[in-house]
Amino acid sequence: MNHKATGQLSGLAGRLAAEGLLSTEQAREALKQAVLERIPLVSYLVENMDVDSQRLAEIASQEFGVPLFDIRAFNLEHIPTGLVDVNLVTKHHALPMYRRGNRLFIGVSDPTNLAAIDEIKFHTGINTDAILIEEKALTKAIAAWVEAADDLAGGLEDIESEDLENIDVSEGEKNDQDDGAEGIDETPIVRFVNKVLVDAIKQGASDIHFEPYENNYRVRFRTDGVLREVVRPPRNLSARLAARLKVMSQMDISERRVPQDGRIQMKLSRNRAIDFRVNTLPTLFGEKIVLRILDPSSAQMGIDALGYEENQKELYLKALNQPQGMILVTGPTGSGKTVSLYTGLNLLNQPERNISTAEDPVEINMEGINQVHVNPKVGLNFAEALRSFLRQDPDVIMVGEIRDLETAEIAIKAAQTGHLVLSTLHTNSAAETITRMLNMGVPSFNLATSVNLIIAQRLARRLCKQCATPADDIPREVLLKEGFTEEMLESATLFHPVGCDNCKDGYKGRVGVYEVVRVTPALARIIMDEGNSLEISRQARAEGFNDLRTSALWKAAQGMTSLEEVNRVTVD
């Protein structure tokens, strides 16, 4: 090349000037602006100087001796997933195309874009080579690939069966010495497990059960609080399914004699991931594996979506705004206690507050909150975590569960010394929460002066709006006997569940049912006198705090749920 003719310009800019596509001044200006805007020279030329994209690619191929790749003949679905972050792709205008052994081939329109090659190599740990693609075709391909990634963030309805083996899930190391792992990387097993996980999320399931029996194998989803069988895979796949799930959960696949715990993270997009808490249990005919689905978006839904009555919501918000004291949330497993607590923590999560939680396990990761996964095997129990929190200048403390006197005493001490404490217990009502802590050995005076609010809760299935039919066949006397008051019946519209294509058995989704009790001076006196749960309940109702049954009947009167469901989740 005659560098004098191009004013000492070299490389692609000089070649373009020599070929007559640009003047020397235009080439110099293009080089300068591309550097200033931090974009490849080829991208700048196509976007701003209307240089022919195809001719530009041909010249770059000749100049650098790099073959020109026709991306239009390439199936973008074959692009490897989980290797290169979308942000890197858009930042460097470079698209991962395919992988061969320990080499990753990156599509670029400018072979001098060495920053892209180096940074992608650094992030992936894989040797990276560039392949040349015409600029406009590359831009179109990147846009399509990014759009496909973004579509996953809005939901899973577009995931087809042929994509299932490429869903990005975290995986542990595979143990090739274990014969139970044989075949776990076969596409049918990978596709089946991924399809089950995807279907569970689509259907709004909270748990997935993989269950081996002597003559069959079944998979069940817990949806809206009720277990339903969804598929029966062949019995002889039991060991392979267990091994695949254990590899994904980073468990020891060679250990089948004792229970194990693990986690799976399924990345739906760069902005959304779903976690699964996994537990294995050795049974007579193999390992039963249960996955609890943990969706971080449930902690961001807001208090209005939980189903509190207006006066109950005000009581909860007022207690959250107190500088000290204790809020206790109670109910059986699966009653929504965790979501109630996380929703409260989300409201409190401000830069001026130091919030720490001790959980077993940490179910949902929350940015800005210091979460500790307790581990009794190494001596890190709830009590030890609480002691450490108190030495770290806390404002708000959340204890996953008060299980013993030691934890209860430290939590109460924290609540009495200027800290807001949130925790849970497994009891059936607000009144039983107090008697449970008294039975643990907590002094009544400490309870009466430290507990601000008690929330007992259940989750009731919500009626499907498309198929519910009016329940005109229930006599008024029966409704009064069930617990409805004349006030409720004045405006009540009761419905029966029916069932349609839009729902399961006439229900779709769930709504919270709550008993929210503020510890008033009158209740505090009963607690200090170590009154029983009946006395506490009677006083709470006298002060206008609805019990669970009454709250559930109000939900039925408002048409949210049915009387049958009220009777299922509460007792008269």
CSV table of C-alpha atoms in Angstrom, one decimal, residues 250-471:
chain,number,residue,atom,x,y,z
A,250,GLN,CA,-24.2,-29.2,43.4
A,251,MET,CA,-24.7,-32.3,45.7
A,252,ASP,CA,-22.6,-35.4,46.1
A,253,ILE,CA,-24.2,-37.8,43.6
A,254,SER,CA,-22.4,-40.8,45.0
A,255,GLU,CA,-24.1,-40.3,48.4
A,256,ARG,CA,-27.6,-41.9,48.5
A,257,ARG,CA,-27.8,-43.0,52.1
A,258,VAL,CA,-28.4,-39.6,53.9
A,259,PRO,CA,-30.5,-36.5,53.0
A,260,GLN,CA,-28.8,-33.7,51.2
A,261,ASP,CA,-29.6,-30.0,50.6
A,262,GLY,CA,-28.7,-27.9,47.6
A,263,ARG,CA,-29.8,-25.1,45.3
A,264,ILE,CA,-30.4,-24.6,41.6
A,265,GLN,CA,-30.5,-21.2,39.9
A,266,MET,CA,-32.3,-21.0,36.6
A,267,LYS,CA,-31.5,-17.8,34.7
A,268,LEU,CA,-34.4,-16.7,32.6
A,269,SER,CA,-32.7,-13.5,31.4
A,270,ARG,CA,-30.0,-11.1,32.5
A,271,ASN,CA,-32.5,-9.5,34.8
A,272,ARG,CA,-34.4,-12.4,36.2
A,273,ALA,CA,-33.5,-15.7,37.8
A,274,ILE,CA,-35.5,-18.3,39.7
A,275,ASP,CA,-33.9,-20.2,42.6
A,276,PHE,CA,-34.9,-23.7,43.7
A,277,ARG,CA,-34.2,-25.0,47.2
A,278,VAL,CA,-33.6,-28.7,46.8
A,279,ASN,CA,-33.7,-31.5,49.4
A,280,THR,CA,-33.2,-35.3,48.8
A,281,LEU,CA,-34.5,-38.0,51.1
A,282,PRO,CA,-33.6,-41.7,50.8
A,283,THR,CA,-36.7,-43.8,50.6
A,284,LEU,CA,-37.4,-47.5,50.2
A,285,PHE,CA,-37.3,-47.4,46.4
A,286,GLY,CA,-34.9,-44.5,45.7
A,287,GLU,CA,-34.4,-40.9,46.5
A,288,LYS,CA,-37.4,-38.6,46.8
A,289,ILE,CA,-36.4,-35.1,45.7
A,290,VAL,CA,-38.4,-32.0,46.5
A,291,LEU,CA,-37.7,-28.5,45.0
A,292,ARG,CA,-39.1,-25.4,46.6
A,293,ILE,CA,-39.5,-22.6,44.1
A,294,LEU,CA,-38.1,-19.3,45.3
A,295,ASP,CA,-39.1,-16.3,43.1
A,296,PRO,CA,-37.4,-13.1,44.2
A,297,SER,CA,-40.2,-11.1,42.7
A,298,SER,CA,-42.5,-12.3,45.4
A,299,ALA,CA,-40.6,-10.1,47.9
A,300,GLN,CA,-41.2,-7.1,45.6
A,301,MET,CA,-45.0,-7.5,45.1
A,302,GLY,CA,-45.9,-4.9,47.7
A,303,ILE,CA,-48.1,-5.1,50.8
A,304,ASP,CA,-51.3,-4.3,48.8
A,305,ALA,CA,-51.0,-7.6,46.9
A,306,LEU,CA,-50.9,-9.8,50.0
A,307,GLY,CA,-54.6,-9.5,50.9
A,308,TYR,CA,-54.6,-7.6,54.2
A,309,GLU,CA,-57.8,-5.8,55.1
A,310,GLU,CA,-57.2,-2.0,55.2
A,311,ASN,CA,-57.2,-1.9,59.0
A,312,GLN,CA,-54.8,-4.9,59.2
A,313,LYS,CA,-52.4,-3.3,56.7
A,314,GLU,CA,-52.4,-0.1,58.8
A,315,LEU,CA,-51.5,-2.1,61.9
A,316,TYR,CA,-48.6,-3.8,60.1
A,317,LEU,CA,-47.2,-0.6,58.6
A,318,LYS,CA,-47.5,1.2,61.9
A,319,ALA,CA,-45.6,-1.6,63.7
A,320,LEU,CA,-42.9,-1.6,60.9
A,321,ASN,CA,-42.4,2.1,61.5
A,322,GLN,CA,-41.7,1.7,65.2
A,323,PRO,CA,-38.0,2.2,66.2
A,324,GLN,CA,-38.1,-0.9,68.5
A,325,GLY,CA,-40.2,-3.9,69.5
A,326,MET,CA,-41.0,-7.2,68.1
A,327,ILE,CA,-43.3,-8.3,65.2
A,328,LEU,CA,-44.2,-12.1,65.2
A,329,VAL,CA,-45.6,-13.9,62.2
A,330,THR,CA,-47.1,-17.3,62.8
A,331,GLY,CA,-48.7,-20.1,60.9
A,332,PRO,CA,-48.0,-23.6,59.5
A,333,THR,CA,-45.5,-24.3,56.8
A,334,GLY,CA,-46.6,-23.0,53.4
A,335,SER,CA,-48.8,-20.3,54.9
A,336,GLY,CA,-46.9,-17.3,53.4
A,337,LYS,CA,-45.0,-16.2,56.5
A,338,THR,CA,-41.7,-15.7,54.5
A,339,VAL,CA,-43.4,-13.5,51.9
A,340,SER,CA,-45.0,-11.4,54.7
A,341,LEU,CA,-41.6,-10.9,56.4
A,342,TYR,CA,-39.8,-10.2,53.2
A,343,THR,CA,-42.4,-7.7,52.1
A,344,GLY,CA,-41.9,-5.9,55.5
A,345,LEU,CA,-38.1,-6.0,55.1
A,346,ASN,CA,-38.5,-4.6,51.6
A,347,LEU,CA,-40.4,-1.6,52.9
A,348,LEU,CA,-37.8,-1.0,55.6
A,349,ASN,CA,-34.8,-1.5,53.2
A,350,GLN,CA,-33.5,2.1,53.1
A,351,PRO,CA,-29.8,3.3,53.0
A,352,GLU,CA,-30.1,4.8,56.5
A,353,ARG,CA,-31.0,1.4,58.1
A,354,ASN,CA,-28.7,-1.5,58.9
A,355,ILE,CA,-30.8,-4.7,58.4
A,356,SER,CA,-29.5,-8.2,59.2
A,357,THR,CA,-31.3,-11.5,58.9
A,358,ALA,CA,-30.6,-15.0,60.2
A,359,GLU,CA,-32.4,-17.6,58.1
A,360,ASP,CA,-32.4,-21.4,57.7
A,361,PRO,CA,-32.0,-21.3,54.8
A,362,VAL,CA,-31.9,-17.9,53.1
A,363,GLU,CA,-34.7,-18.2,50.6
A,364,ILE,CA,-34.6,-15.0,48.6
A,365,ASN,CA,-31.6,-12.8,48.1
A,366,MET,CA,-32.4,-9.1,48.9
A,367,GLU,CA,-30.0,-6.4,47.8
A,368,GLY,CA,-29.0,-4.1,50.7
A,369,ILE,CA,-29.8,-6.6,53.5
A,370,ASN,CA,-27.2,-8.6,55.3
A,371,GLN,CA,-28.5,-12.2,55.2
A,372,VAL,CA,-26.9,-15.0,57.2
A,373,HIS,CA,-27.5,-18.7,56.4
A,374,VAL,CA,-27.4,-20.4,59.9
A,375,ASN,CA,-25.4,-23.6,60.0
A,376,PRO,CA,-25.7,-25.5,63.4
A,377,LYS,CA,-23.0,-28.0,62.3
A,378,VAL,CA,-20.3,-25.4,62.7
A,379,GLY,CA,-21.9,-23.7,65.7
A,380,LEU,CA,-23.7,-20.9,63.8
A,381,ASN,CA,-27.2,-21.2,65.1
A,382,PHE,CA,-29.9,-18.5,65.4
A,383,ALA,CA,-28.7,-17.5,68.9
A,384,GLU,CA,-25.1,-17.1,67.8
A,385,ALA,CA,-26.1,-15.1,64.7
A,386,LEU,CA,-28.2,-12.8,66.9
A,387,ARG,CA,-25.4,-12.2,69.3
A,388,SER,CA,-23.1,-11.2,66.4
A,389,PHE,CA,-25.8,-8.9,65.0
A,390,LEU,CA,-26.1,-7.0,68.2
A,391,ARG,CA,-22.3,-6.2,68.0
A,392,GLN,CA,-22.8,-4.8,64.5
A,393,ASP,CA,-24.9,-1.7,65.1
A,394,PRO,CA,-28.2,-3.0,63.8
A,395,ASP,CA,-31.5,-1.1,63.3
A,396,VAL,CA,-33.6,-4.1,62.1
A,397,ILE,CA,-33.1,-7.8,62.8
A,398,MET,CA,-35.0,-10.7,61.3
A,399,VAL,CA,-34.8,-14.1,62.9
A,400,GLY,CA,-36.1,-16.9,60.6
A,401,GLU,CA,-37.7,-18.8,63.4
A,402,ILE,CA,-37.7,-18.7,67.2
A,403,ARG,CA,-37.2,-22.3,68.2
A,404,ASP,CA,-35.8,-22.2,71.7
A,405,LEU,CA,-35.5,-20.2,74.9
A,406,GLU,CA,-32.0,-18.9,74.1
A,407,THR,CA,-33.0,-17.4,70.8
A,408,ALA,CA,-36.2,-16.0,72.2
A,409,GLU,CA,-34.4,-14.3,75.1
A,410,ILE,CA,-31.8,-12.7,72.8
A,411,ALA,CA,-34.5,-11.5,70.4
A,412,ILE,CA,-36.5,-10.0,73.2
A,413,LYS,CA,-33.4,-8.3,74.6
A,414,ALA,CA,-32.8,-6.8,71.2
A,415,ALA,CA,-36.4,-5.6,70.9
A,416,GLN,CA,-36.1,-3.9,74.3
A,417,THR,CA,-32.9,-2.1,73.5
A,418,GLY,CA,-33.8,0.0,70.5
A,419,HIS,CA,-34.0,-2.6,67.7
A,420,LEU,CA,-37.0,-3.7,65.6
A,421,VAL,CA,-37.1,-7.5,65.5
A,422,LEU,CA,-39.1,-9.6,63.1
A,423,SER,CA,-39.5,-13.4,63.5
A,424,THR,CA,-41.8,-16.4,63.0
A,425,LEU,CA,-43.2,-19.2,65.1
A,426,HIS,CA,-45.2,-22.3,64.2
A,427,THR,CA,-48.5,-21.8,66.0
A,428,ASN,CA,-52.1,-21.8,64.9
A,429,SER,CA,-53.2,-18.4,66.1
A,430,ALA,CA,-52.0,-15.1,67.6
A,431,ALA,CA,-53.1,-16.1,71.1
A,432,GLU,CA,-51.2,-19.4,70.9
A,433,THR,CA,-48.1,-17.5,69.9
A,434,ILE,CA,-48.0,-15.8,73.3
A,435,THR,CA,-48.7,-19.1,75.3
A,436,ARG,CA,-46.0,-20.9,73.2
A,437,MET,CA,-43.4,-18.4,74.2
A,438,LEU,CA,-44.5,-18.5,77.9
A,439,ASN,CA,-44.2,-22.3,77.7
A,440,MET,CA,-40.6,-21.9,76.4
A,441,GLY,CA,-39.8,-20.0,79.6
A,442,VAL,CA,-39.9,-16.4,78.4
A,443,PRO,CA,-40.9,-14.2,81.4
A,444,SER,CA,-44.4,-12.8,80.9
A,445,PHE,CA,-43.2,-9.2,81.7
A,446,ASN,CA,-40.7,-9.3,78.9
A,447,LEU,CA,-43.3,-10.5,76.4
A,448,ALA,CA,-45.8,-7.9,77.4
A,449,THR,CA,-43.3,-5.1,77.0
A,450,SER,CA,-41.5,-6.2,73.9
A,451,VAL,CA,-44.1,-7.7,71.5
A,452,ASN,CA,-45.8,-5.0,69.4
A,453,LEU,CA,-47.8,-7.0,66.8
A,454,ILE,CA,-48.7,-10.6,66.1
A,455,ILE,CA,-49.8,-11.8,62.7
A,456,ALA,CA,-51.3,-15.3,62.2
A,457,GLN,CA,-52.0,-16.2,58.6
A,458,ARG,CA,-53.2,-18.8,56.1
A,459,LEU,CA,-53.3,-18.9,52.3
A,460,ALA,CA,-56.8,-19.6,50.7
A,461,ARG,CA,-57.3,-20.4,47.1
A,462,ARG,CA,-58.7,-17.6,45.1
A,463,LEU,CA,-61.9,-18.2,43.0
A,464,CYS,CA,-61.5,-18.2,39.3
A,465,LYS,CA,-63.3,-15.1,38.0
A,466,GLN,CA,-64.2,-16.8,34.7
A,467,CYS,CA,-66.2,-19.8,36.0
A,468,ALA,CA,-67.3,-19.1,39.6
A,469,THR,CA,-71.1,-19.3,40.0
A,470,PRO,CA,-73.3,-17.6,42.6
A,471,ALA,CA,-73.9,-19.7,45.7
